[in-house]
PDB file of C-alpha atoms and ligand atoms in Angstrom:
ATOM      1  CA  MET E  22      28.484  -3.776   8.869  1.00 67.00           C
ATOM      2  CA  GLY E  23      26.893  -0.252   7.635  1.00 84.00           C
ATOM      3  CA  ASP E  24      23.142   0.650   7.413  1.00 88.00           C
ATOM      4  CA  PRO E  25      20.902  -1.445   5.440  1.00 91.00           C
ATOM      5  CA  GLU E  26      20.246  -0.687   1.912  1.00 95.00           C
ATOM      6  CA  ILE E  27      16.891   0.254   1.054  1.00 97.00           C
ATOM      7  CA  ILE E  28      15.499   0.561  -2.454  1.00 98.00           C
ATOM      8  CA  ILE E  29      11.843   1.312  -3.771  1.00 98.00           C
ATOM      9  CA  ARG E  30      11.477   0.356  -7.286  1.00 98.00           C
ATOM     10  CA  GLU E  31       8.689  -0.597  -9.615  1.00 98.00           C
ATOM     11  CA  MET E  32       7.268  -4.098  -9.372  1.00 98.00           C
ATOM     12  CA  THR E  33       8.396  -6.335 -12.172  1.00 98.00           C
ATOM     13  CA  GLU E  34       6.962 -10.073 -13.026  1.00 97.00           C
ATOM     14  CA  GLU E  35      10.026 -11.355 -11.419  1.00 97.00           C
ATOM     15  CA  ASP E  36       8.837 -10.056  -8.097  1.00 97.00           C
ATOM     16  CA  ILE E  37       5.044 -11.692  -8.285  1.00 98.00           C
ATOM     17  CA  PRO E  38       5.882 -14.952  -6.886  1.00 97.00           C
ATOM     18  CA  GLU E  39       7.156 -13.455  -3.524  1.00 97.00           C
ATOM     19  CA  VAL E  40       4.762 -10.821  -3.562  1.00 98.00           C
ATOM     20  CA  VAL E  41       1.910 -13.247  -3.637  1.00 98.00           C
ATOM     21  CA  LYS E  42       3.418 -15.338  -0.857  1.00 97.00           C
ATOM     22  CA  TYR E  43       3.323 -12.621   1.242  1.00 97.00           C
ATOM     23  CA  GLU E  44      -0.176 -11.779   0.444  1.00 96.00           C
ATOM     24  CA  GLN E  45      -1.028 -15.290   1.606  1.00 96.00           C
ATOM     25  CA  GLU E  46       0.729 -14.815   4.906  1.00 97.00           C
ATOM     26  CA  LEU E  47      -0.670 -11.274   5.324  1.00 97.00           C
ATOM     27  CA  PHE E  48      -4.524 -11.378   4.261  1.00 95.00           C
ATOM     28  CA  THR E  49      -7.222 -13.577   4.914  1.00 93.00           C
ATOM     29  CA  ASP E  50      -8.400 -12.288   1.436  1.00 92.00           C
ATOM     30  CA  SER E  51      -5.181 -12.307  -0.418  1.00 94.00           C
ATOM     31  CA  TRP E  52      -5.027 -10.916  -4.155  1.00 95.00           C
ATOM     32  CA  PRO E  53      -4.000 -13.870  -6.692  1.00 96.00           C
ATOM     33  CA  GLU E  54      -1.063 -13.484  -9.195  1.00 97.00           C
ATOM     34  CA  ALA E  55      -3.347 -12.306 -11.740  1.00 97.00           C
ATOM     35  CA  VAL E  56      -4.165  -9.030  -9.801  1.00 97.00           C
ATOM     36  CA  PHE E  57      -0.334  -8.183  -9.641  1.00 98.00           C
ATOM     37  CA  LEU E  58       0.086  -9.059 -13.245  1.00 98.00           C
ATOM     38  CA  GLU E  59      -2.841  -6.533 -14.159  1.00 97.00           C
ATOM     39  CA  ASP E  60      -0.957  -3.627 -11.879  1.00 97.00           C
ATOM     40  CA  ILE E  61       2.327  -4.120 -13.840  1.00 98.00           C
ATOM     41  CA  ALA E  62       0.749  -4.070 -17.425  1.00 97.00           C
ATOM     42  CA  SER E  63      -1.907  -1.163 -16.662  1.00 97.00           C
ATOM     43  CA  LEU E  64      -0.916   2.166 -17.793  1.00 96.00           C
ATOM     44  CA  TYR E  65      -3.032   3.619 -14.391  1.00 97.00           C
ATOM     45  CA  SER E  66      -1.392   1.450 -11.908  1.00 98.00           C
ATOM     46  CA  TYR E  67       2.201   2.106 -10.129  1.00 98.00           C
ATOM     47  CA  PRO E  68       2.956  -1.181  -8.250  1.00 98.00           C
ATOM     48  CA  HIS E  69       6.508  -0.890  -6.391  1.00 98.00           C
ATOM     49  CA  VAL E  70       8.628  -3.256  -4.103  1.00 98.00           C
ATOM     50  CA  LEU E  71      10.770  -1.785  -1.368  1.00 98.00           C
ATOM     51  CA  HIS E  72      13.751  -4.068  -0.803  1.00 98.00           C
ATOM     52  CA  VAL E  73      16.095  -4.011   2.420  1.00 97.00           C
ATOM     53  CA  ASP E  74      19.621  -5.429   1.295  1.00 95.00           C
ATOM     54  CA  SER E  75      18.177  -6.811  -1.838  1.00 90.00           C
ATOM     55  CA  GLU E  76      15.391  -8.820   0.025  1.00 96.00           C
ATOM     56  CA  LEU E  77      11.650  -8.276  -0.470  1.00 97.00           C
ATOM     57  CA  ALA E  78      10.281  -6.229   2.566  1.00 98.00           C
ATOM     58  CA  GLY E  79       7.109  -4.698   1.277  1.00 98.00           C
ATOM     59  CA  TYR E  80       5.158  -3.331  -1.669  1.00 98.00           C
ATOM     60  CA  VAL E  81       2.556  -0.812  -2.672  1.00 98.00           C
ATOM     61  CA  VAL E  82       0.132  -0.170  -5.290  1.00 98.00           C
ATOM     62  CA  LEU E  83      -1.511   3.209  -6.257  1.00 98.00           C
ATOM     63  CA  TRP E  84      -3.733   3.276  -9.043  1.00 98.00           C
ATOM     64  CA  VAL E  85      -4.234   6.831 -10.538  1.00 97.00           C
ATOM     65  CA  ALA E  86      -7.574   7.966 -12.549  1.00 96.00           C
ATOM     66  CA  ALA E  87      -7.449  11.605 -13.597  1.00 94.00           C
ATOM     67  CA  ASP E  88      -6.215  13.476 -10.452  1.00 95.00           C
ATOM     68  CA  GLU E  89      -7.238  11.118  -8.120  1.00 97.00           C
ATOM     69  CA  GLY E  90      -4.935   7.981  -6.697  1.00 97.00           C
ATOM     70  CA  HIS E  91      -6.413   5.058  -5.263  1.00 98.00           C
ATOM     71  CA  LEU E  92      -4.011   3.120  -2.391  1.00 98.00           C
ATOM     72  CA  THR E  93      -5.097  -0.266  -3.277  1.00 97.00           C
ATOM     73  CA  ASN E  94      -2.330  -2.439  -1.604  1.00 98.00           C
ATOM     74  CA  ILE E  95       0.224  -1.537   1.146  1.00 98.00           C
ATOM     75  CA  ALA E  96       1.882  -4.445   2.845  1.00 98.00           C
ATOM     76  CA  VAL E  97       4.805  -5.531   4.853  1.00 98.00           C
ATOM     77  CA  ALA E  98       6.645  -8.861   5.414  1.00 98.00           C
ATOM     78  CA  LYS E  99       6.139 -10.067   9.171  1.00 97.00           C
ATOM     79  CA  LYS E 100      10.029 -10.004   9.743  1.00 97.00           C
ATOM     80  CA  TYR E 101      10.218  -6.396   8.687  1.00 98.00           C
ATOM     81  CA  GLN E 102       7.132  -4.974  10.334  1.00 98.00           C
ATOM     82  CA  ARG E 103       7.446  -2.269  12.986  1.00 98.00           C
ATOM     83  CA  LYS E 104      10.665  -0.981  11.186  1.00 97.00           C
ATOM     84  CA  SER E 105       9.181   2.140   9.149  1.00 97.00           C
ATOM     85  CA  ILE E 106       9.105   0.192   6.152  1.00 98.00           C
ATOM     86  CA  ALA E 107       5.186   1.415   5.681  1.00 98.00           C
ATOM     87  CA  LYS E 108       6.154   4.954   6.640  1.00 98.00           C
ATOM     88  CA  LYS E 109       8.827   4.737   3.723  1.00 98.00           C
ATOM     89  CA  LEU E 110       6.522   3.225   1.213  1.00 98.00           C
ATOM     90  CA  LEU E 111       3.661   5.986   2.216  1.00 98.00           C
ATOM     91  CA  SER E 112       5.874   8.659   1.848  1.00 97.00           C
ATOM     92  CA  PHE E 113       7.206   7.517  -1.405  1.00 98.00           C
ATOM     93  CA  ILE E 114       3.547   7.235  -2.816  1.00 97.00           C
ATOM     94  CA  LEU E 115       3.161  10.565  -1.444  1.00 96.00           C
ATOM     95  CA  ARG E 116       6.194  11.772  -3.349  1.00 95.00           C
ATOM     96  CA  LEU E 117       4.632  10.307  -6.546  1.00 95.00           C
ATOM     97  CA  ALA E 118       1.345  12.103  -5.813  1.00 95.00           C
ATOM     98  CA  ASN E 119       2.687  15.189  -5.809  1.00 94.00           C
ATOM     99  CA  GLU E 120       4.637  14.922  -8.878  1.00 94.00           C
ATOM    100  CA  MET E 121       1.836  13.978 -10.490  1.00 94.00           C
ATOM    101  CA  LYS E 122      -0.200  16.731  -8.916  1.00 94.00           C
ATOM    102  CA  LEU E 123      -3.007  14.690  -7.710  1.00 96.00           C
ATOM    103  CA  ALA E 124      -5.614  16.291  -5.866  1.00 96.00           C
ATOM    104  CA  GLN E 125      -6.488  13.100  -3.387  1.00 97.00           C
ATOM    105  CA  ILE E 126      -5.646   9.517  -2.594  1.00 98.00           C
ATOM    106  CA  ASN E 127      -8.382   7.359  -1.137  1.00 98.00           C
ATOM    107  CA  LEU E 128      -8.292   3.889   0.178  1.00 98.00           C
ATOM    108  CA  GLU E 129     -10.119   1.270   1.798  1.00 97.00           C
ATOM    109  CA  VAL E 130      -9.441  -0.483   4.972  1.00 97.00           C
ATOM    110  CA  ARG E 131     -10.904  -2.831   7.606  1.00 96.00           C
ATOM    111  CA  PRO E 132     -12.177  -0.936  10.569  1.00 96.00           C
ATOM    112  CA  THR E 133     -10.441  -3.574  12.688  1.00 96.00           C
ATOM    113  CA  ASN E 134      -7.190  -3.114  10.762  1.00 97.00           C
ATOM    114  CA  THR E 135      -5.664  -1.057  13.850  1.00 97.00           C
ATOM    115  CA  PRO E 136      -2.061  -0.969  12.392  1.00 98.00           C
ATOM    116  CA  ALA E 137      -3.258   0.038   9.085  1.00 98.00           C
ATOM    117  CA  ILE E 138      -5.546   2.776  10.289  1.00 98.00           C
ATOM    118  CA  SER E 139      -3.113   4.015  12.707  1.00 98.00           C
ATOM    119  CA  LEU E 140      -0.132   4.379  10.056  1.00 98.00           C
ATOM    120  CA  TYR E 141      -3.013   6.167   7.575  1.00 98.00           C
ATOM    121  CA  GLU E 142      -3.998   8.927  10.185  1.00 98.00           C
ATOM    122  CA  LYS E 143      -0.018   9.304  11.129  1.00 97.00           C
ATOM    123  CA  PHE E 144       0.019  10.632   7.139  1.00 97.00           C
ATOM    124  CA  GLY E 145      -3.260  12.646   7.338  1.00 97.00           C
ATOM    125  CA  PHE E 146      -5.956  10.488   6.008  1.00 98.00           C
ATOM    126  CA  GLU E 147      -9.372  10.948   7.193  1.00 98.00           C
ATOM    127  CA  LYS E 148     -12.391   8.830   7.942  1.00 96.00           C
ATOM    128  CA  LEU E 149     -14.892   9.440   5.247  1.00 96.00           C
ATOM    129  CA  ALA E 150     -17.462   6.757   4.996  1.00 95.00           C
ATOM    130  CA  VAL E 151     -18.122   3.283   5.994  1.00 95.00           C
ATOM    131  CA  HIS E 152     -19.558   0.565   3.186  1.00 94.00           C
ATOM    132  CA  LYS E 153     -21.333  -2.197   4.734  1.00 93.00           C
ATOM    133  CA  ASN E 154     -20.457  -5.750   4.239  1.00 92.00           C
ATOM    134  CA  TYR E 155     -17.975  -4.924   1.741  1.00 91.00           C
ATOM    135  CA  TYR E 156     -15.250  -7.465   2.442  1.00 90.00           C
ATOM    136  CA  SER E 157     -15.498 -10.921   2.620  1.00 90.00           C
ATOM    137  CA  ASN E 158     -13.378 -13.814   4.484  1.00 89.00           C
ATOM    138  CA  PRO E 159     -14.292 -12.725   6.837  1.00 92.00           C
ATOM    139  CA  LEU E 160     -17.337 -10.675   6.176  1.00 93.00           C
ATOM    140  CA  GLU E 161     -16.626  -6.823   7.472  1.00 94.00           C
ATOM    141  CA  ASP E 162     -17.579  -3.316   6.563  1.00 94.00           C
ATOM    142  CA  CYS E 163     -15.096  -1.116   5.092  1.00 95.00           C
ATOM    143  CA  LEU E 164     -13.950   2.120   5.984  1.00 97.00           C
ATOM    144  CA  VAL E 165     -12.998   4.854   3.213  1.00 98.00           C
ATOM    145  CA  MET E 166     -10.274   7.139   4.171  1.00 98.00           C
ATOM    146  CA  ARG E 167      -9.151  10.057   2.193  1.00 98.00           C
ATOM    147  CA  LYS E 168      -6.062  12.498   2.050  1.00 97.00           C
ATOM    148  CA  ASP E 169      -6.305  15.935   0.038  1.00 95.00           C
ATOM    149  CA  THR E 170      -3.087  15.940  -1.551  1.00 93.00           C
ATOM    150  CA  THR E 171      -3.742  19.346  -3.317  1.00 86.00           C
ATOM    151  CA  GLY E 172      -0.270  21.327  -2.986  1.00 68.00           C
ATOM    152  CA  HIS E 173       0.956  18.683  -0.164  1.00 59.00           C
ATOM    153  CA  ILE E 174       4.665  19.190  -0.120  1.00 59.00           C
ATOM    154  CA  PRO E 175       5.991  15.647   1.265  1.00 59.00           C
ATOM    155  CA  ALA E 176       8.899  15.857   3.821  1.00 54.00           C
TER     156      ALA E 176
HETATM  157  C1  COA C 213      -0.087  -2.242   8.113  1.00 63.42           C
HETATM  158  C2  COA C 213       1.439  -2.603   7.740  1.00 63.42           C
HETATM  159  C3  COA C 213       1.375  -2.271   6.416  1.00 63.42           C
HETATM  160  C4  COA C 213       2.440  -1.795   8.924  1.00 63.42           C
HETATM  161  O1  COA C 213       3.648  -1.853   8.333  1.00 63.42           O
HETATM  162  P1  COA C 213       5.185  -1.485   9.274  1.00 63.42           P
HETATM  163  O2  COA C 213       6.323  -1.427   8.597  1.00 63.42           O
HETATM  164  O3  COA C 213       4.836  -2.600  10.347  1.00 63.42           O
HETATM  165  O4  COA C 213       4.522  -0.152   9.753  1.00 63.42           O
HETATM  166  P2  COA C 213       5.458   1.178  10.123  1.00 63.42           P
HETATM  167  O5  COA C 213       6.672   0.243  11.100  1.00 63.42           O
HETATM  168  O6  COA C 213       6.148   1.742   9.102  1.00 63.42           O
HETATM  169  O7  COA C 213       4.467   1.868  11.184  1.00 63.42           O
HETATM  170  C5  COA C 213       4.032   3.127  10.857  1.00 63.42           C
HETATM  171  C6  COA C 213       2.708   3.266  11.998  1.00 63.42           C
HETATM  172  O8  COA C 213       1.955   2.066  11.431  1.00 63.42           O
HETATM  173  C7  COA C 213       1.041   1.968  12.740  1.00 63.42           C
HETATM  174  N1  COA C 213       1.356   0.804  13.014  1.00 63.42           N
HETATM  175  C8  COA C 213       2.070  -0.455  12.519  1.00 63.42           C
HETATM  176  N2  COA C 213       2.172  -1.561  13.124  1.00 63.42           N
HETATM  177  C9  COA C 213       1.036  -1.492  14.002  1.00 63.42           C
HETATM  178  C10 COA C 213       0.791  -2.352  15.309  1.00 63.42           C
HETATM  179  N3  COA C 213       1.098  -3.569  15.128  1.00 63.42           N
HETATM  180  N4  COA C 213       0.052  -1.673  15.927  1.00 63.42           N
HETATM  181  C11 COA C 213      -0.156  -0.403  16.056  1.00 63.42           C
HETATM  182  N5  COA C 213       0.179   0.491  15.272  1.00 63.42           N
HETATM  183  C12 COA C 213       0.987  -0.165  14.067  1.00 63.42           C
HETATM  184  C13 COA C 213       1.845   3.142  13.980  1.00 63.42           C
HETATM  185  O9  COA C 213       1.163   4.238  13.900  1.00 63.42           O
HETATM  186  C14 COA C 213       2.776   3.169  13.199  1.00 63.42           C
HETATM  187  O10 COA C 213       3.731   4.215  13.784  1.00 63.42           O
HETATM  188  P3  COA C 213       4.967   4.563  14.851  1.00 63.42           P
HETATM  189  O11 COA C 213       5.955   3.442  14.447  1.00 63.42           O
HETATM  190  O12 COA C 213       5.062   5.714  15.012  1.00 63.42           O
HETATM  191  O13 COA C 213       3.913   3.926  16.234  1.00 63.42           O
HETATM  192  C15 COA C 213       1.543  -3.702   8.196  1.00 63.42           C
HETATM  193  O14 COA C 213       1.156  -4.158   9.617  1.00 63.42           O
HETATM  194  C16 COA C 213       0.932  -4.878   7.367  1.00 63.42           C
HETATM  195  O15 COA C 213       1.653  -5.140   6.109  1.00 63.42           O
HETATM  196  N6  COA C 213      -0.035  -5.502   7.691  1.00 63.42           N
HETATM  197  C17 COA C 213      -0.773  -6.718   6.809  1.00 63.42           C
HETATM  198  C18 COA C 213      -1.317  -5.822   5.653  1.00 63.42           C
HETATM  199  C19 COA C 213      -2.399  -4.770   5.602  1.00 63.42           C
HETATM  200  O16 COA C 213      -3.140  -5.070   6.621  1.00 63.42           O
HETATM  201  N7  COA C 213      -2.228  -3.811   4.826  1.00 63.42           N
HETATM  202  C20 COA C 213      -3.143  -2.729   4.777  1.00 63.42           C
HETATM  203  C21 COA C 213      -4.057  -3.232   4.067  1.00 63.42           C
HETATM  204  S1  COA C 213      -5.259  -1.674   4.049  1.00 63.42           S
END
């Protein structure tokens, strides 16, 4: 057995049932199918999935407006967590940002989501602001993080 084959490609409609299943497993305030359909249809959205040996292991969504990117979603199936899949997805997004010459990427995260915050900090995202009572189910503030991607050359 060789190394597993890892592929990142654009999300398609066929991926959505599985993506929504993972959403429900991974988030208390999961997004419905309609959000991902919009992601696929929008010219401003770049939704991607990562497969390990043809099994969907994670997904990521970047929205772009002018020279700003907004990371709206990143998630990894429980069985694939802590195997550097999120790092691969985020590295991919930074390469995309570089190709599109984006100046910055913003994101929002629950302040209690230590794994995600740790991931973002490893990639140079900085804490920028807190919005009070932003999330529901459960009600929680949101932490805004930003990475300056001007002239960023990803590894
Ligand atoms: C956050 C998440 C995407 C990380 O995915 P992952 O593939 O397990 O992450 P990786 O294996 O690539 O780890 C990257 C870094 O994230 C951090 N991290 C990941 N899981 C962690 C955990 N359970 N505890 C603490 N830090 C963690 C670490 O800094 C890690 O770096 P290290 O391996 O050098 O320690 C995953 O836990 C997830 O899908 N969570 C549910 C969905 C979610 O909250 N998404 C973010 C919404 S803002």
